XYZ file of C-alpha atoms in Angstrom:
382
model
C -18.902 5.348 -25.632
C -15.639 3.483 -26.189
C -13.277 3.322 -23.191
C -9.561 2.969 -23.912
C -7.251 1.464 -21.309
C -3.465 1.591 -21.192
C -1.267 -0.683 -19.057
C 2.043 0.791 -17.883
C 3.329 -2.420 -16.279
C 3.111 -6.142 -16.743
C 0.280 -7.511 -14.585
C -1.966 -10.503 -14.005
C -4.102 -11.361 -17.022
C -7.088 -11.633 -14.698
C -7.529 -7.887 -14.995
C -8.472 -8.435 -18.643
C -12.048 -9.290 -17.645
C -12.734 -5.551 -17.921
C -12.290 -5.639 -21.691
C -15.327 -5.949 -23.940
C -16.845 -4.318 -27.020
C -16.937 -0.980 -25.189
C -13.634 -1.185 -23.296
C -10.382 -1.986 -25.089
C -6.714 -2.287 -24.231
C -4.488 -0.080 -26.383
C -0.771 -0.008 -25.446
C -0.130 2.751 -28.005
C -2.876 5.097 -26.798
C -1.507 8.546 -25.863
C -4.727 9.832 -24.318
C -6.454 6.885 -22.595
C -9.540 6.984 -20.395
C -7.969 4.626 -17.864
C -4.399 3.767 -16.864
C -3.471 0.526 -15.086
C -0.096 0.236 -13.360
C 1.905 -1.351 -10.584
C 5.254 0.355 -9.890
C 5.544 2.682 -12.917
C 6.492 6.219 -11.821
C 3.866 8.655 -13.114
C 5.432 11.760 -11.573
C 6.386 13.252 -14.947
C 4.111 11.129 -17.110
C 2.098 13.181 -19.655
C -1.604 12.893 -18.891
C -4.283 13.672 -21.474
C -7.643 15.349 -20.958
C -9.601 12.090 -21.377
C -8.055 10.351 -18.378
C -10.742 9.489 -15.816
C -9.070 6.888 -13.614
C -5.627 5.645 -12.612
C -5.665 2.151 -11.099
C -2.765 1.020 -8.961
C -2.564 -2.759 -8.559
C -1.138 -2.565 -5.057
C -1.416 -0.352 -2.008
C 1.354 2.291 -2.176
C 0.722 5.330 -4.367
C 3.900 7.372 -3.900
C 4.577 6.764 -7.618
C 1.385 8.620 -8.560
C 0.802 12.413 -8.121
C -2.694 11.729 -6.804
C -3.228 15.132 -5.180
C -2.522 16.881 -8.463
C -4.797 14.428 -10.270
C -7.630 15.164 -7.840
C -7.713 18.785 -8.991
C -8.180 17.521 -12.532
C -10.971 15.173 -11.518
C -8.914 12.028 -12.073
C -9.794 9.277 -9.609
C -6.857 7.209 -8.322
C -7.751 3.716 -7.103
C -5.613 1.211 -5.223
C -6.091 -2.281 -3.776
C -5.571 -2.137 -0.005
C -5.186 -5.566 1.540
C -4.978 -7.479 -1.733
C -1.268 -8.203 -1.266
C -1.312 -8.235 2.550
C -0.651 -11.958 2.955
C 2.305 -11.889 0.553
C 3.999 -8.930 2.273
C 3.319 -10.423 5.698
C 4.983 -13.689 4.689
C 8.034 -11.776 3.472
C 8.170 -9.914 6.785
C 8.208 -13.211 8.677
C 10.881 -14.514 6.305
C 12.955 -11.397 7.025
C 12.943 -12.173 10.733
C 14.222 -15.684 10.080
C 16.885 -14.399 7.687
C 18.179 -12.003 10.334
C 17.845 -14.249 13.386
C 19.625 -17.224 11.820
C 22.175 -15.307 9.713
C 20.895 -17.150 6.665
C 22.339 -14.774 4.059
C 25.923 -14.886 5.375
C 25.733 -18.636 5.969
C 24.471 -19.214 2.432
C 27.192 -17.103 0.834
C 29.869 -18.787 2.964
C 28.577 -22.237 2.030
C 28.606 -21.362 -1.668
C 32.214 -20.154 -1.393
C 33.547 -23.489 -0.125
C 35.429 -25.873 -2.426
C 33.510 -29.041 -3.296
C 36.175 -31.416 -2.004
C 36.433 -34.347 0.399
C 36.993 -31.958 3.332
C 33.601 -30.255 2.903
C 31.909 -31.904 5.890
C 34.827 -31.133 8.209
C 35.028 -27.536 7.001
C 31.304 -27.036 7.547
C 31.344 -28.436 11.073
C 34.294 -26.216 12.015
C 32.860 -23.064 10.493
C 29.137 -23.224 11.257
C 29.478 -21.666 14.730
C 30.178 -18.315 13.073
C 26.520 -18.224 12.027
C 24.900 -19.234 15.288
C 21.666 -17.313 15.729
C 18.592 -17.218 17.947
C 14.988 -18.380 17.821
C 12.177 -15.907 17.217
C 9.681 -17.740 19.446
C 9.229 -15.768 22.667
C 10.673 -12.603 21.150
C 8.649 -9.407 20.738
C 7.662 -8.115 17.319
C 6.767 -4.429 17.267
C 4.489 -3.311 14.436
C 4.662 0.347 13.431
C 1.203 0.706 11.934
C -1.716 -1.676 12.164
C -3.286 -1.943 8.729
C -4.063 -5.093 6.771
C -0.418 -6.126 6.248
C 0.463 -5.566 9.906
C -2.574 -7.567 11.009
C -1.624 -10.503 8.799
C 1.950 -10.299 10.093
C 0.666 -10.252 13.677
C -1.385 -13.413 13.156
C 1.612 -15.265 11.719
C 3.939 -14.051 14.477
C 1.502 -15.047 17.228
C 1.205 -18.507 15.657
C 4.999 -18.800 15.868
C 4.954 -18.112 19.590
C 6.039 -14.483 19.403
C 4.764 -11.579 21.456
C 3.301 -8.797 19.311
C 2.986 -5.117 20.175
C 1.692 -2.097 18.269
C 0.205 1.350 18.778
C -2.623 2.757 16.723
C -4.942 5.748 16.802
C -7.909 3.497 16.060
C -9.538 2.093 19.175
C -9.822 -1.688 19.172
C -12.076 -3.409 21.679
C -11.203 -6.874 22.953
C -14.160 -8.185 20.980
C -12.899 -6.633 17.734
C -9.420 -8.108 18.202
C -10.808 -11.508 19.134
C -12.982 -11.520 16.013
C -9.844 -11.073 13.875
C -7.757 -13.590 15.878
C -5.613 -10.732 17.172
C -6.412 -10.888 20.872
C -2.747 -11.562 21.616
C -1.619 -8.133 20.363
C -0.590 -5.680 23.092
C -1.164 -1.997 22.336
C 1.440 0.386 23.725
C 0.881 4.055 24.551
C 2.699 5.223 21.434
C 5.162 4.043 18.779
C 8.186 5.070 20.849
C 7.096 2.470 23.400
C 6.939 -0.098 20.622
C 10.463 0.762 19.477
C 11.707 0.593 23.075
C 10.482 -2.874 23.992
C 10.700 -4.839 20.719
C 13.325 -7.336 19.560
C 12.089 -6.905 15.986
C 10.541 -3.692 14.684
C 8.612 -3.898 11.409
C 7.362 -0.820 9.539
C 3.820 -0.864 8.153
C 2.917 2.767 7.473
C 2.398 4.494 4.106
C 4.970 7.086 3.124
C 4.146 10.766 3.443
C 6.508 13.732 3.210
C 6.371 14.322 6.969
C 7.518 10.728 7.567
C 10.742 11.012 5.564
C 13.515 9.690 7.795
C 10.979 8.682 10.458
C 13.385 6.023 11.754
C 16.524 7.971 12.614
C 19.166 8.367 15.351
C 16.490 9.210 17.927
C 14.503 6.056 17.237
C 17.583 3.835 17.238
C 18.676 5.355 20.560
C 15.566 4.026 22.319
C 15.638 0.569 20.706
C 17.007 -2.542 22.379
C 20.659 -3.313 21.738
C 20.900 -5.858 18.915
C 17.355 -5.291 17.656
C 16.343 -6.023 14.062
C 14.580 -3.454 11.868
C 12.417 -4.671 8.980
C 11.203 -2.262 6.318
C 8.839 -3.678 3.725
C 6.868 -0.415 3.619
C 8.882 2.355 1.920
C 12.606 3.091 1.807
C 12.210 6.799 2.559
C 10.832 6.031 6.020
C 14.338 5.150 7.227
C 17.388 7.404 7.347
C 20.259 5.503 5.697
C 23.097 7.196 7.592
C 21.366 6.418 10.881
C 21.136 2.760 9.851
C 24.863 2.638 9.143
C 25.696 4.097 12.549
C 23.281 1.779 14.340
C 24.769 -1.275 12.618
C 28.356 -0.201 13.337
C 27.614 0.388 17.024
C 25.720 -2.885 17.444
C 22.525 -1.099 18.408
C 21.029 -2.741 15.334
C 22.012 -6.328 14.528
C 20.378 -6.329 11.096
C 18.350 -4.170 8.735
C 16.064 -6.108 6.413
C 14.578 -4.029 3.617
C 12.600 -4.522 0.446
C 13.538 -0.959 -0.596
C 17.316 -0.746 -0.436
C 18.908 2.622 -1.304
C 22.280 2.678 -3.017
C 23.924 3.894 0.207
C 23.107 0.624 1.964
C 23.731 -1.874 -0.815
C 26.410 -4.385 0.247
C 26.670 -2.881 3.742
C 27.374 -5.576 6.350
C 24.228 -6.849 8.088
C 21.901 -5.162 5.604
C 19.664 -7.807 4.044
C 18.455 -6.195 0.828
C 15.611 -7.655 -1.221
C 14.533 -6.497 -4.715
C 10.998 -5.276 -3.848
C 9.560 -8.770 -3.558
C 6.733 -7.884 -1.169
C 3.788 -8.316 -3.521
C 5.616 -10.455 -6.063
C 3.606 -13.643 -5.755
C 1.193 -15.031 -8.295
C -1.558 -15.004 -5.665
C -1.046 -11.348 -4.713
C -0.942 -10.234 -8.328
C -4.167 -12.107 -9.046
C -5.831 -10.625 -5.968
C -4.864 -7.103 -7.014
C -6.094 -7.704 -10.559
C -9.441 -9.084 -9.364
C -9.944 -6.174 -6.991
C -9.084 -3.474 -9.541
C -11.238 -5.119 -12.201
C -14.256 -5.070 -9.869
C -13.674 -1.470 -8.737
C -13.065 -0.151 -12.243
C -16.073 -1.926 -13.724
C -18.316 -0.480 -11.014
C -16.835 2.981 -11.587
C -17.309 2.944 -15.358
C -20.743 1.331 -15.256
C -22.293 2.977 -12.187
C -20.034 5.881 -11.229
C -19.328 4.289 -7.854
C -16.006 5.165 -6.246
C -14.476 2.577 -3.916
C -10.911 2.471 -2.581
C -9.861 5.813 -4.025
C -6.878 7.553 -2.445
C -7.767 11.070 -3.625
C -11.584 11.131 -3.379
C -13.943 9.783 -0.738
C -15.802 6.552 -1.393
C -19.244 7.256 -2.838
C -21.673 4.623 -4.093
C -25.376 3.919 -4.475
C -27.540 1.549 -6.507
C -28.502 2.963 -9.901
C -32.308 3.138 -9.958
C -32.896 5.877 -12.525
C -32.084 6.360 -16.185
C -29.333 8.969 -15.926
C -26.410 9.531 -13.556
C -23.624 12.071 -13.123
C -20.523 11.675 -10.951
C -19.473 15.093 -9.678
C -15.947 15.476 -8.313
C -14.761 18.579 -6.494
C -13.370 20.073 -3.329
C -15.093 19.628 0.008
C -16.924 22.967 -0.202
C -18.778 21.987 -3.379
C -21.372 19.638 -1.876
C -24.005 22.182 -0.688
C -24.180 23.918 -4.066
C -24.273 20.576 -5.891
C -27.281 19.590 -3.807
C -28.982 22.934 -4.449
C -28.523 22.654 -8.220
C -29.758 19.058 -8.221
C -32.868 20.061 -6.282
C -33.586 22.888 -8.718
C -33.700 20.475 -11.667
C -35.512 17.657 -9.834
C -32.454 15.428 -9.695
C -31.642 13.258 -6.690
C -28.242 13.457 -5.027
C -28.262 9.821 -3.924
C -24.873 10.050 -2.232
C -22.490 12.906 -1.475
C -19.371 12.637 0.668
C -16.552 15.022 1.466
C -13.312 14.054 3.130
C -9.752 15.398 3.402
C -10.354 18.334 1.079
C -12.225 16.580 -1.749
C -15.787 15.514 -2.420
C -17.702 13.114 -4.644
C -21.424 13.125 -5.380
C -23.820 11.011 -7.442
C -26.805 12.760 -9.045
C -29.577 10.627 -10.570
C -32.624 11.484 -12.658
C -35.058 9.957 -15.124
C -34.507 13.048 -17.282
C -31.341 13.921 -19.216
C -28.997 15.828 -16.876
C -27.189 18.962 -18.051
C -23.675 18.449 -16.726
C -22.703 22.041 -17.569
C -24.901 23.285 -14.699
C -22.661 21.494 -12.239
C -19.430 22.297 -14.076
C -20.045 26.010 -13.449
C -20.265 25.373 -9.717
C -17.462 26.798 -7.596
C -15.239 24.009 -6.332
C -16.235 21.394 -8.909
C -13.247 19.836 -10.668
C -15.015 17.570 -13.116
C -18.399 16.089 -13.999
C -18.507 12.613 -15.551
C -21.595 11.430 -17.388
C -22.090 7.818 -16.313
C -25.487 7.127 -17.884
């Protein structure tokens, strides 16, 4: 069976290892089996009935209607952690930009006439950009995923104090194993906002988090604190940022997702979504997606999906089906498999959806499972 792939963005050529005699790249395909993308917005993108997988080379998936796709049995993959180092480095850079007033100093320097008085002018004017050192200051991390962990390691190495709050319980041994023993965990995120000199956002966007950082959060922050947002623009209320900057509650807002309302606002340091824009991060994402997609197409294994649970098992028999449905479908899937002497080698349900792998040495009739209540789609893998 020929698999057609369509790329919706420019990406690292290392992803091209997936292409072979049975898997081809076709930029003109209107009904592909697989779509690869980075930042392309698929909200209103027409999707054909052949589409099996959407692969996001990156972590955020707010540009993909993945919940809707789940009901059509379309698996959405991402690459968590593949760009973590790149985003963490940009977060550290943002702290330096804000603490040392680099942007304003750079623009002022570029505005000066190149004359014989340059040195004198610089020495007289440089005091306007006097800043502070980040060593000894507290960095508060809102979220503690892969990017936040990388940021924490870098900040600790620079002599900073690091605080976070997370629902996941970390033992001292776990933190020590990841070189994160210096991180202090507060009772909740409000405590992190309250005691931090820098607050950096590292949570995925969800509808309930729109405007998460607002007047209430700024009210409990230190005077003159710096907010860094390399996560998602919608997490921060723009009008609240303006008020916090005008009052001095916030000394700077550094963001990789600048809305039009904050462009050119004093003390807003706006970057053009540079977080994952390094050659290394793009290669990492490409390598990770290539491995996940190959395993999915060849073995039916699902790893790092955002709309279905991970399900995987070695293929030891001649035939395999991947059965995708809602979380109530698993018992009936198992019953049908048992009735036809097929093995359900793995079945997982999580957050409203389920995925199951059924193996047999005999040809499997996928229609038996398709009639099952709660099943969205059955893919014949072998």
